[in-house]
Amino acid sequence: MAKFLVKFNEDKCKGCELCASFCPKKIIVMSKTVNAKGYSCASMSNQEECIGCSNCAVMCPDGAISIFKTEEE
């Protein structure tokens, strides 16, 4: 189970890729699907590898990323 859950608000994301460029684990990728505004949104390639550093959320100019700590088993 992942220790952190990253959620992307697809309605706010404009596909600038800043989150992906600042992810130290390089697990944020751009989705093939587009949102209502026509932008490719960010998503996680491997949620399990997230270290919860919050770089992506801090760098997002649109506040489209939220990070939550999950319960460990």
mmCIF file of C-alpha atoms in Angstrom:
data_model
loop_
_atom_site.group_PDB
_atom_site.id
_atom_site.type_symbol
_atom_site.label_atom_id
_atom_site.label_comp_id
_atom_site.label_asym_id
_atom_site.label_seq_id
_atom_site.Cartn_x
_atom_site.Cartn_y
_atom_site.Cartn_z
ATOM 1 C CA MET A 1 0.000 0.000 0.000
ATOM 2 C CA ALA A 2 1.242 3.481 -0.862
ATOM 3 C CA LYS A 3 2.222 5.736 2.022
ATOM 4 C CA PHE A 4 1.093 8.818 0.115
ATOM 5 C CA LEU A 5 -1.808 9.489 -2.212
ATOM 6 C CA VAL A 6 -1.440 12.178 -4.865
ATOM 7 C CA LYS A 7 -4.639 13.563 -6.353
ATOM 8 C CA PHE A 8 -4.782 15.757 -9.439
ATOM 9 C CA ASN A 9 -7.726 18.100 -9.998
ATOM 10 C CA GLU A 10 -8.161 17.598 -13.725
ATOM 11 C CA ASP A 11 -10.418 20.655 -14.029
ATOM 12 C CA LYS A 12 -7.579 22.910 -12.802
ATOM 13 C CA CYS A 13 -4.628 21.238 -14.560
ATOM 14 C CA LYS A 14 -3.394 22.989 -17.697
ATOM 15 C CA GLY A 15 -0.670 20.464 -18.558
ATOM 16 C CA CYS A 16 2.324 22.735 -17.923
ATOM 17 C CA GLU A 17 4.410 19.743 -16.706
ATOM 18 C CA LEU A 18 6.097 21.674 -13.877
ATOM 19 C CA CYS A 19 5.031 18.968 -11.444
ATOM 20 C CA ALA A 20 6.670 16.271 -13.570
ATOM 21 C CA SER A 21 9.915 18.211 -13.932
ATOM 22 C CA PHE A 22 10.264 18.691 -10.156
ATOM 23 C CA CYS A 23 9.382 15.127 -9.108
ATOM 24 C CA PRO A 24 12.586 13.522 -7.743
ATOM 25 C CA LYS A 25 11.234 10.020 -8.454
ATOM 26 C CA LYS A 26 10.097 10.945 -12.006
ATOM 27 C CA ILE A 27 6.737 9.207 -11.496
ATOM 28 C CA ILE A 28 4.465 12.020 -12.700
ATOM 29 C CA VAL A 29 3.506 11.684 -16.344
ATOM 30 C CA MET A 30 1.100 13.443 -18.647
ATOM 31 C CA SER A 31 -2.117 11.571 -19.336
ATOM 32 C CA LYS A 32 -3.197 10.646 -22.854
ATOM 33 C CA THR A 33 -6.722 11.884 -22.094
ATOM 34 C CA VAL A 34 -7.620 15.574 -22.031
ATOM 35 C CA ASN A 35 -9.746 17.606 -19.646
ATOM 36 C CA ALA A 36 -12.744 19.801 -20.558
ATOM 37 C CA LYS A 37 -10.390 22.656 -21.501
ATOM 38 C CA GLY A 38 -8.405 20.433 -23.888
ATOM 39 C CA TYR A 39 -5.261 20.011 -21.768
ATOM 40 C CA SER A 40 -3.441 16.741 -21.087
ATOM 41 C CA CYS A 41 -3.470 16.363 -17.316
ATOM 42 C CA ALA A 42 -0.803 15.068 -14.983
ATOM 43 C CA SER A 43 -1.107 11.613 -13.453
ATOM 44 C CA MET A 44 1.013 9.115 -11.531
ATOM 45 C CA SER A 45 2.864 6.318 -13.301
ATOM 46 C CA ASN A 46 3.590 4.498 -10.026
ATOM 47 C CA GLN A 47 1.795 5.739 -6.897
ATOM 48 C CA GLU A 48 3.690 3.229 -4.726
ATOM 49 C CA GLU A 49 7.000 5.049 -5.296
ATOM 50 C CA CYS A 50 5.771 8.460 -4.097
ATOM 51 C CA ILE A 51 7.864 9.735 -1.160
ATOM 52 C CA GLY A 52 5.468 12.563 -0.272
ATOM 53 C CA CYS A 53 7.992 15.349 -0.818
ATOM 54 C CA SER A 54 5.232 17.719 -2.066
ATOM 55 C CA ASN A 55 7.466 19.275 -4.736
ATOM 56 C CA CYS A 56 4.725 18.742 -7.303
ATOM 57 C CA ALA A 57 2.053 20.471 -5.217
ATOM 58 C CA VAL A 58 4.320 23.394 -4.336
ATOM 59 C CA MET A 59 5.359 23.961 -7.953
ATOM 60 C CA CYS A 60 1.855 23.682 -9.434
ATOM 61 C CA PRO A 61 0.826 27.241 -10.375
ATOM 62 C CA ASP A 62 -2.846 26.262 -10.453
ATOM 63 C CA GLY A 63 -3.152 24.415 -7.128
ATOM 64 C CA ALA A 64 -4.284 21.287 -8.958
ATOM 65 C CA ILE A 65 -2.357 18.802 -6.784
ATOM 66 C CA SER A 66 -3.146 17.521 -3.300
ATOM 67 C CA ILE A 67 -1.071 15.020 -1.328
ATOM 68 C CA PHE A 68 -2.453 12.900 1.479
ATOM 69 C CA LYS A 69 -0.700 10.568 3.880
ATOM 70 C CA THR A 70 -2.376 7.165 3.937
ATOM 71 C CA GLU A 71 -2.688 4.589 6.658
ATOM 72 C CA GLU A 72 0.094 2.021 6.716
ATOM 73 C CA GLU A 73 -0.762 -1.631 7.183
#
